[in-house]
Coordinates of C-alpha atoms and ligand atoms in Angstrom, one line a residue:
M62 CA 76.7 29.7 -67.9
K63 CA 74.0 30.3 -65.3
L64 CA 74.5 32.7 -62.4
P65 CA 75.0 32.4 -59.4
I66 CA 77.7 29.8 -59.6
Y67 CA 77.7 27.2 -56.9
L68 CA 81.1 26.5 -55.3
D69 CA 80.0 25.3 -51.9
Y70 CA 79.9 21.5 -52.4
Q71 CA 81.2 21.0 -48.9
A72 CA 78.0 22.5 -47.4
T73 CA 75.7 20.5 -49.5
T74 CA 75.2 19.2 -53.0
P75 CA 72.4 19.1 -55.5
V76 CA 70.6 15.7 -55.9
D77 CA 72.0 13.9 -58.9
A78 CA 69.2 13.3 -61.6
R79 CA 70.0 9.5 -61.4
V80 CA 69.4 9.6 -57.7
L81 CA 66.2 11.5 -58.0
E82 CA 64.9 9.1 -60.6
A83 CA 65.6 6.2 -58.3
M84 CA 63.7 7.8 -55.5
L85 CA 60.6 9.0 -57.3
P86 CA 58.5 5.9 -57.3
Y87 CA 59.0 5.4 -53.5
F88 CA 56.9 8.6 -52.9
S89 CA 53.9 7.4 -54.7
E90 CA 53.3 3.8 -56.2
Q91 CA 55.9 2.2 -53.9
F92 CA 54.9 3.9 -50.7
G93 CA 55.0 0.8 -48.4
N94 CA 56.3 0.8 -44.9
A95 CA 59.5 -1.4 -44.8
A96 CA 58.3 -2.8 -41.4
S97 CA 55.0 -4.1 -42.8
R98 CA 55.5 -7.9 -42.9
S99 CA 52.1 -9.0 -44.0
H100 CA 51.8 -7.7 -47.6
A101 CA 53.5 -6.8 -50.9
F102 CA 53.7 -3.1 -50.2
G103 CA 55.9 -3.8 -47.3
W104 CA 57.9 -6.6 -48.9
K105 CA 58.7 -4.2 -51.8
A106 CA 59.8 -1.4 -49.6
E107 CA 61.9 -3.7 -47.4
E108 CA 63.5 -5.3 -50.5
S109 CA 64.4 -1.8 -51.8
V110 CA 65.9 -0.8 -48.3
E111 CA 67.9 -3.9 -48.2
H112 CA 69.4 -3.2 -51.7
A113 CA 70.3 0.3 -50.5
R114 CA 72.0 -1.1 -47.5
E115 CA 74.1 -3.3 -49.8
Q116 CA 75.0 -0.3 -52.2
I117 CA 76.1 1.7 -49.0
A118 CA 78.1 -1.2 -47.5
A119 CA 79.8 -1.7 -50.9
A120 CA 81.1 2.0 -51.0
I121 CA 82.8 1.6 -47.6
G122 CA 83.9 -2.1 -47.7
A123 CA 81.3 -3.2 -45.1
S124 CA 78.6 -5.9 -45.0
S125 CA 75.0 -4.8 -45.4
K126 CA 74.1 -6.0 -41.9
E127 CA 76.5 -3.4 -40.5
I128 CA 74.6 -0.4 -41.9
I129 CA 72.2 1.5 -39.6
F130 CA 70.0 4.2 -41.2
T131 CA 69.7 7.6 -39.6
S132 CA 68.5 11.2 -40.5
G133 CA 72.1 12.2 -41.5
S134 CA 75.6 12.5 -40.0
T135 CA 74.6 14.5 -37.0
E136 CA 72.3 11.9 -35.8
A137 CA 74.8 9.1 -36.6
I138 CA 77.4 10.9 -34.7
N139 CA 75.2 11.4 -31.6
L140 CA 74.3 7.6 -31.8
A141 CA 77.9 6.5 -32.1
L142 CA 79.3 8.6 -29.4
K143 CA 76.4 8.5 -27.0
G144 CA 75.6 4.9 -27.8
V145 CA 79.2 3.7 -27.2
A146 CA 79.8 5.9 -24.0
E147 CA 76.6 4.5 -22.4
M148 CA 77.3 0.8 -23.5
Y149 CA 80.8 0.7 -22.5
A150 CA 80.6 2.8 -19.2
S151 CA 81.7 0.0 -17.1
K152 CA 85.1 -0.1 -19.1
G153 CA 85.6 3.6 -18.7
K154 CA 84.4 7.1 -19.3
H155 CA 87.2 8.6 -21.5
L156 CA 87.0 9.6 -25.1
V157 CA 89.6 11.2 -27.5
T158 CA 88.7 13.6 -30.3
S159 CA 90.2 16.7 -31.8
L160 CA 89.6 20.4 -31.8
A161 CA 89.1 20.4 -35.6
E162 CA 86.1 18.1 -35.6
H163 CA 82.6 19.1 -36.8
K164 CA 80.3 20.7 -34.2
A165 CA 78.2 17.6 -34.3
V166 CA 81.1 15.7 -32.6
L167 CA 82.3 18.5 -30.4
D168 CA 78.9 19.4 -29.0
T169 CA 78.1 15.7 -28.5
C170 CA 81.3 15.5 -26.5
K171 CA 80.4 18.6 -24.5
H172 CA 77.1 16.8 -23.6
L173 CA 79.0 13.7 -22.6
E174 CA 81.2 15.7 -20.4
K175 CA 78.2 17.0 -18.5
L176 CA 77.2 13.4 -17.9
G177 CA 80.5 12.6 -16.3
C178 CA 82.7 11.5 -19.3
E179 CA 86.2 12.9 -19.7
V180 CA 87.3 14.0 -23.2
T181 CA 90.7 14.6 -24.5
Y182 CA 90.6 17.1 -27.4
L183 CA 93.8 16.6 -29.4
K184 CA 95.4 19.7 -31.1
P185 CA 95.9 19.4 -34.8
D186 CA 99.0 20.6 -36.5
K187 CA 99.0 23.7 -38.7
T188 CA 97.6 21.8 -41.6
A189 CA 94.7 20.4 -39.4
R190 CA 96.1 16.9 -39.2
I191 CA 96.2 14.5 -36.2
A192 CA 99.3 12.3 -36.0
P193 CA 98.9 8.7 -35.0
E194 CA 101.4 9.1 -32.2
Q195 CA 99.2 11.8 -30.6
V196 CA 96.4 9.2 -30.6
R197 CA 98.6 6.6 -29.0
A198 CA 99.7 9.0 -26.3
A199 CA 96.2 10.0 -25.5
I200 CA 94.6 6.4 -25.2
R201 CA 94.3 5.2 -21.6
P202 CA 93.1 2.0 -20.1
D203 CA 89.7 3.6 -19.6
T204 CA 89.3 5.0 -23.1
V205 CA 86.2 3.8 -24.7
L206 CA 86.3 5.6 -28.0
V207 CA 88.5 7.6 -30.3
A208 CA 86.5 9.9 -32.7
L209 CA 88.4 11.6 -35.5
M210 CA 87.2 12.8 -38.8
W211 CA 88.4 11.4 -42.1
A212 CA 88.2 14.7 -44.1
N213 CA 87.7 18.2 -42.6
N214 CA 84.8 19.9 -44.0
E215 CA 86.3 23.5 -43.8
V216 CA 89.9 23.1 -44.9
G217 CA 89.7 19.6 -46.6
T218 CA 92.6 18.0 -44.8
L219 CA 92.7 14.2 -44.7
N220 CA 93.7 12.5 -41.5
P221 CA 95.9 9.5 -41.7
I222 CA 93.0 7.2 -40.9
R223 CA 94.5 3.9 -41.6
E224 CA 97.5 4.6 -39.3
I225 CA 95.2 6.0 -36.6
G226 CA 92.9 3.0 -37.0
A227 CA 95.9 0.7 -36.5
V228 CA 96.9 2.4 -33.3
C229 CA 93.3 2.1 -32.0
R230 CA 93.1 -1.6 -32.9
E231 CA 96.6 -2.3 -31.3
L232 CA 95.5 -0.7 -28.1
G233 CA 92.0 -2.2 -28.1
T234 CA 90.1 1.0 -28.3
L235 CA 87.1 1.4 -30.6
F236 CA 87.5 4.0 -33.5
F237 CA 84.8 6.1 -34.9
T238 CA 85.5 8.3 -38.0
D239 CA 83.2 10.9 -39.4
A240 CA 83.5 10.2 -43.2
T241 CA 80.8 12.6 -44.4
Q242 CA 83.2 14.4 -46.6
A243 CA 85.4 11.5 -47.5
V244 CA 83.0 9.0 -49.1
G245 CA 83.0 9.3 -52.8
K246 CA 86.2 11.5 -52.8
V247 CA 88.8 9.2 -51.3
P248 CA 88.8 5.3 -51.1
V249 CA 87.1 4.2 -47.9
D250 CA 87.5 0.6 -46.7
V251 CA 86.5 -0.1 -43.1
E252 CA 88.6 -3.3 -43.1
A253 CA 91.9 -2.2 -44.4
D254 CA 91.5 1.2 -42.5
H255 CA 90.6 -0.6 -39.2
V256 CA 87.5 1.5 -38.6
D257 CA 84.8 0.4 -36.1
L258 CA 82.1 3.0 -36.6
L259 CA 81.6 5.5 -39.4
C260 CA 79.1 8.0 -40.4
L261 CA 78.1 9.3 -43.9
S262 CA 75.3 11.6 -45.2
A263 CA 73.3 11.6 -48.4
H264 CA 73.3 15.3 -49.0
K265 CA 77.1 15.6 -49.2
I266 CA 77.3 13.0 -52.0
Y267 CA 74.5 14.1 -54.4
G268 CA 71.7 12.5 -52.5
P269 CA 68.7 14.0 -50.6
K270 CA 68.9 15.9 -47.3
G271 CA 67.8 14.3 -44.1
V272 CA 69.2 10.8 -44.5
G273 CA 72.5 9.1 -43.7
A274 CA 73.9 6.0 -42.2
L275 CA 76.1 4.7 -39.3
Y276 CA 78.3 1.7 -40.0
V277 CA 78.7 -0.4 -36.8
R278 CA 81.2 -3.3 -37.0
R279 CA 79.8 -6.7 -36.3
K280 CA 82.9 -8.8 -35.9
N281 CA 86.6 -8.3 -34.8
P282 CA 85.5 -6.7 -32.7
R283 CA 81.7 -6.7 -32.4
V284 CA 80.6 -3.2 -31.5
R285 CA 77.6 -2.7 -29.3
L286 CA 75.5 0.4 -29.0
A287 CA 72.9 1.7 -26.5
A288 CA 70.1 3.0 -28.6
Q289 CA 69.3 6.7 -28.3
M290 CA 65.9 6.6 -29.8
D291 CA 63.3 4.2 -28.2
G292 CA 60.4 2.8 -30.1
G293 CA 59.6 0.0 -32.4
G294 CA 63.0 -1.6 -32.5
H295 CA 63.9 -0.9 -36.0
E296 CA 67.5 -1.2 -37.3
R297 CA 68.3 -4.2 -34.9
G298 CA 67.1 -2.0 -32.1
M299 CA 69.7 0.6 -32.5
R300 CA 67.5 3.2 -34.2
S301 CA 63.8 3.0 -33.9
G302 CA 61.5 4.9 -36.3
T303 CA 59.8 4.1 -39.6
L304 CA 62.4 4.0 -42.3
N305 CA 62.7 7.0 -44.8
V306 CA 62.4 4.7 -47.8
P307 CA 62.6 7.2 -50.6
G308 CA 65.6 9.0 -48.8
I309 CA 67.3 5.5 -48.2
V310 CA 66.9 4.5 -51.8
G311 CA 68.4 7.8 -52.7
L312 CA 71.3 7.3 -50.3
G313 CA 71.9 3.8 -51.8
K314 CA 72.0 5.1 -55.4
A315 CA 74.2 8.1 -54.3
C316 CA 76.7 5.6 -52.7
E317 CA 76.7 3.3 -55.8
L318 CA 77.5 6.4 -58.0
A319 CA 80.2 7.6 -55.4
R320 CA 81.8 4.2 -55.5
T321 CA 81.8 3.7 -59.4
E322 CA 82.7 7.2 -60.2
L323 CA 85.1 8.0 -57.4
V324 CA 88.3 7.7 -59.5
A325 CA 87.2 9.7 -62.5
E326 CA 85.3 12.3 -60.5
S327 CA 88.2 13.0 -57.9
A328 CA 90.6 13.5 -60.8
R329 CA 88.3 15.9 -62.5
C330 CA 87.6 17.9 -59.3
R331 CA 91.3 17.9 -58.4
E332 CA 92.2 19.3 -61.9
L333 CA 89.8 22.1 -61.6
R334 CA 90.7 22.9 -58.0
D335 CA 94.4 23.0 -59.0
H336 CA 93.5 25.3 -61.9
L337 CA 91.6 27.7 -59.6
Q338 CA 94.4 27.6 -57.1
Q339 CA 97.1 28.3 -59.8
R340 CA 95.2 31.2 -61.2
I341 CA 94.6 32.9 -57.9
E342 CA 98.1 32.5 -56.8
R343 CA 99.5 33.7 -60.1
E344 CA 97.3 36.8 -60.2
L345 CA 97.4 37.8 -56.5
G346 CA 100.2 38.1 -54.0
F347 CA 99.8 37.6 -50.2
V348 CA 97.5 34.5 -50.5
E349 CA 97.8 31.7 -47.8
L350 CA 96.5 28.1 -48.3
N351 CA 94.7 26.8 -45.3
G352 CA 95.0 23.1 -44.7
H353 CA 97.4 20.5 -46.1
P354 CA 99.0 21.1 -49.5
S355 CA 98.6 17.5 -50.8
E356 CA 96.7 15.5 -48.2
R357 CA 93.4 17.1 -48.9
L358 CA 89.9 16.6 -50.5
P359 CA 90.3 16.9 -54.3
G360 CA 87.4 19.4 -54.5
N361 CA 88.4 21.7 -51.7
L362 CA 90.4 24.9 -51.8
N363 CA 90.6 27.1 -48.6
L364 CA 92.5 30.4 -48.9
S365 CA 93.1 33.5 -46.9
F366 CA 93.9 36.8 -48.3
H367 CA 96.0 39.3 -46.5
F368 CA 94.7 42.9 -46.3
V369 CA 91.1 42.1 -47.0
E370 CA 88.2 41.0 -44.8
G371 CA 86.2 37.9 -45.5
E372 CA 82.7 39.3 -45.3
S373 CA 83.4 42.2 -47.7
L374 CA 85.2 39.7 -50.1
I375 CA 82.2 37.4 -50.1
M376 CA 79.9 40.4 -50.8
G377 CA 82.3 41.5 -53.6
I378 CA 81.9 38.2 -55.4
S379 CA 78.1 38.0 -54.8
D380 CA 77.3 35.8 -57.7
V381 CA 79.7 33.1 -56.6
A382 CA 78.5 31.1 -53.8
V383 CA 81.3 30.1 -51.3
S384 CA 81.7 29.9 -47.6
S385 CA 83.8 32.1 -45.3
G386 CA 85.8 31.2 -42.2
S387 CA 84.5 34.1 -40.3
A388 CA 81.3 34.0 -38.3
C389 CA 79.5 31.8 -40.7
T390 CA 77.6 29.4 -38.4
S391 CA 76.3 31.7 -35.8
A392 CA 75.5 35.4 -35.0
S393 CA 78.8 35.6 -33.1
L394 CA 81.9 37.2 -34.5
E395 CA 84.1 34.3 -33.6
P396 CA 86.2 32.9 -36.5
S397 CA 86.1 29.3 -37.4
H398 CA 87.0 26.9 -34.6
V399 CA 89.0 24.8 -37.1
L400 CA 91.2 27.7 -38.3
R401 CA 91.7 28.7 -34.7
A402 CA 92.8 25.2 -33.8
M403 CA 95.3 25.3 -36.6
D404 CA 96.6 28.6 -35.2
V405 CA 95.7 30.6 -38.2
G406 CA 95.8 34.2 -37.0
E407 CA 92.6 36.1 -36.3
D408 CA 92.9 38.4 -39.4
L409 CA 93.7 35.5 -41.8
A410 CA 91.0 33.4 -40.3
H411 CA 88.5 36.2 -40.9
S412 CA 89.6 36.6 -44.6
S413 CA 89.4 32.9 -45.3
I414 CA 87.2 31.6 -48.2
R415 CA 86.3 27.9 -48.9
F416 CA 85.8 27.0 -52.4
G417 CA 84.0 23.7 -52.9
I418 CA 84.2 22.1 -56.3
G419 CA 82.1 19.1 -57.2
R420 CA 80.4 16.9 -59.8
F421 CA 78.7 19.7 -61.7
T422 CA 81.4 22.3 -61.7
T423 CA 82.6 23.4 -65.1
R424 CA 86.0 25.0 -66.1
E425 CA 84.1 27.9 -67.2
E426 CA 82.5 28.5 -63.9
V427 CA 85.9 28.1 -62.2
D428 CA 87.3 30.7 -64.5
Y429 CA 84.5 33.0 -63.8
A430 CA 85.0 32.6 -60.0
A431 CA 88.8 33.2 -60.4
D432 CA 88.1 36.5 -62.4
A433 CA 85.5 37.7 -59.9
L434 CA 87.7 36.9 -56.9
V435 CA 90.9 38.4 -58.3
K436 CA 88.9 41.7 -59.2
A437 CA 87.4 41.9 -55.7
V438 CA 90.5 41.3 -53.8
R439 CA 92.3 43.9 -55.9
R440 CA 89.6 46.4 -55.3
L441 CA 89.5 45.8 -51.5
R442 CA 93.3 46.1 -51.3
E443 CA 93.3 49.3 -53.1
M444 CA 91.6 50.7 -50.1
S445 CA 94.0 49.3 -47.7
P446 CA 97.0 51.4 -46.5
L447 CA 98.6 48.2 -45.0
Y448 CA 98.7 46.7 -48.5
E449 CA 100.4 49.7 -49.9
L450 CA 103.1 49.5 -47.2
A451 CA 103.5 45.7 -47.8
Q452 CA 104.0 46.2 -51.5
E453 CA 106.6 48.6 -50.8
G454 CA 108.5 46.0 -48.9
V455 CA 107.7 47.3 -45.3
D456 CA 107.6 44.4 -42.9
L457 CA 104.4 45.0 -41.1
K458 CA 105.4 42.9 -38.1
N459 CA 108.1 45.4 -37.2
I460 CA 105.8 48.5 -37.3
Q461 CA 105.2 50.2 -34.0
W462 CA 101.5 50.9 -33.9
Q463 CA 100.2 53.8 -31.9
G464 CA 97.6 53.2 -29.1
G465 CA 98.8 49.9 -27.6
H466 CA 98.9 46.8 -29.8
Ligands
PLP677 C1 77.8 18.1 -43.1 C2 78.7 17.4 -42.1 C3 78.2 16.8 -41.0 C4 76.6 16.9 -40.7 O1 75.9 16.1 -41.5 P1 74.4 16.2 -41.6 O2 74.0 15.0 -42.4 O3 74.1 17.5 -42.3 O4 73.8 16.1 -40.2 C5 78.9 16.2 -40.1 N1 80.3 16.1 -40.3 C6 80.9 16.7 -41.4 C7 82.3 16.5 -41.6 C8 80.1 17.3 -42.4 O5 80.7 17.8 -43.4

């Protein structure tokens, strides 16, 4: 077993050897520009791009004409939200999203607010889920888009996408879902799930960084978008710029593997995740699960540990690569906005750890991580007077602290 151990598959994933192999010729011999119409170099590149488009469409139940290539999910989200808001401005200027979305959605919404849009931020429940009835209550005649993620990248919670999609369809509002974490982990079918726009990203599904796609529905209803990038009119005018052919070939192969291996891989990840969770919960007390107990990504485990602090814990398990819910994305000391939206208390938010299990995780690695974590938590708790009191059965909520709070 090689150290350090990678358990951060929701942050990014290594490129699968089969994906890399598919990509390699497109850096050298097959270097053509897919927009070159006058020679074989261009034709070959275009043919490979069209094949990738079909592989991606097949993974989400779409048709290949509905796939627009982007530099990743962040760009696809910007294109979907800004493109719809601009195109449908005469219908209205209202959008619906949630407080638990990825920053790419939240910050794009903030930008749209500055341009005069109004955004309703739904509050998720304690497990980070949005209920279809919340969506129904928020939609107004001037709502142009509902944007809700399929699977949360921090706590792994799955939204009831099919039911939310049905509400949007019934009320005649377009529905965008950020499926970056869902593709390859749970079945995705834009027809059955009533999805009008969807984004995905190669580097979360064992493909390369810097390439992704936006699905844009072509009929029932036909979705129109205002381009956010001007230029040569590539991608049916929706996204100009020379296509990243090696990246797109990699994304195509990654989607094919995601589709064909979904069932077996999800079962394997779930089994390892459950094993990790059971070991930690059996060997340590005062552990809280963040997210939904069953409606969650198979490879995600997000736990908070009473009486320890997240950064110290992460440092205490330095040869296990995981993420913390505290101060991870910025220099600020703000805990994760997702945990805050779920009303996880400040202390527990700061002590949260996200374990991400994926295609190359082994049982040996999971056991090593469990050993390291249990040891680190015990050591940190030995230094905590509060833990001592709690073990003696003192209810800490009823203690009168000196000095104010
Ligand atoms: C990683 C991620 C993104 C951003 O994707 P990029 O391709 O890295 O821009 C957006 N949404 C979710 C849910 C993610 O996990």
